[in-house]
Amino acid sequence: MGITAHWRGDLGVCDEVEVNAHVRETTDYLTSPLRPIIEEGRSIRVNPQDSVAQSTYPIMQTLAEAGYTDYWGFALKRDDRQFTLMTLATRQAGGFSRATIEAVEALRPALALNVEIVSRGKIAEHVLDAYLGRRIGKRVLAGDIRRGFGETIEAVIWVSDMRNFTSLSDRIDSAEMIRLLNAFFEGLVDAVHEQGGEVLKFVGDGMLAAFPIFGMQSAPAAAAAALAAARNGLVAMDSLNEAQSGEPSRDLSWRPLSMGIALHRGPVFFGNIGSRDRLDFTAIGRTVNLAARIEPLSKTTGRRLLLSDRVAELIEEPVEELGDFPIRGIPDPVSLFTVPEHGL
């Protein structure tokens, strides 16, 4: 990851640029002036108007068209754990003046310290987002860490569970099982995030996600997003079953994978629970409990995707009623519905 500052005259603007393993394989990165700075630690200074610079680094053509006359990039901090850099560009005739270069060189230690502070804050934000989800991660980073603190919101809840996980774990090496779970969850998480949902928790082979209902996200929109995500998640699992190359596990005895997904709507409490020394920011409440108890009925009904009546009533397309089912801990039977998984 790098924090880049672009100078326009005497103004500076800091931007974050994430450089991960996937990005490093792209043409944009391979032909970027950031590459030699990141990989070799050397400084880069070129005139974007120069044809050689444009052929070496195609982005220089864009800068040239915008009127830039000088581009300078250099590392601020480079070690095994963290890397930060700075790039500067100017439209000033003749490029950066000697006085500007000397001033920046004198400021480099202070710039390195300030960029490191910004970078560490971004790293903390990304780590919390990765482990807790975007919504919860931002709240924890903002200081919402008191035990019992939280809020109740309306949401469509997703609960999913892989079939025969215990049996698979007994048959497959642990390292292979981890690779398989990663591939399995990647398809589900992508499906949820693409529809604006948030993954809240992984529990073994199970996943809890939410599609909040607030602001511009109406209840029908949240239900439609959750349904689209569920369908896409099932498609992703089917694709994993059918993949011929890049297998997540060399032991193919896991095929075919199967799972159930339940969608239910209602109030959910997002908050901190736990002890004084160990907290978990999670979603709890009757809505979550009921969704978790509906999901196993996918085996009973033979349908991989189940909707409670509170979700089904929001869906604009035709739904199929499966009947009323007794649920442990719920006094009255619950009406369940389904839809064609892939829009067929």
CSV table of C-alpha atoms in Angstrom, one decimal, residues 4 43 47 58 66 73 94 102 139 143 184 235 271 334:
chain,number,residue,atom,x,y,z
A,4,THR,CA,0.6,9.3,-2.8
A,43,SER,CA,13.4,7.5,-7.0
A,47,ASN,CA,9.0,14.9,-17.7
A,58,PRO,CA,1.8,5.2,-20.3
A,66,ALA,CA,-3.4,17.6,-18.4
A,73,GLY,CA,8.2,9.8,-7.0
A,94,GLY,CA,10.3,23.9,-16.5
A,102,GLU,CA,15.4,21.2,-1.7
A,139,ARG,CA,-18.0,1.9,14.5
A,143,GLY,CA,-14.6,4.2,19.6
A,184,PHE,CA,-16.4,-21.5,-0.8
A,235,VAL,CA,-24.2,-20.0,-8.7
A,271,GLY,CA,-23.6,-4.3,19.6
A,334,VAL,CA,-43.7,-20.2,10.2
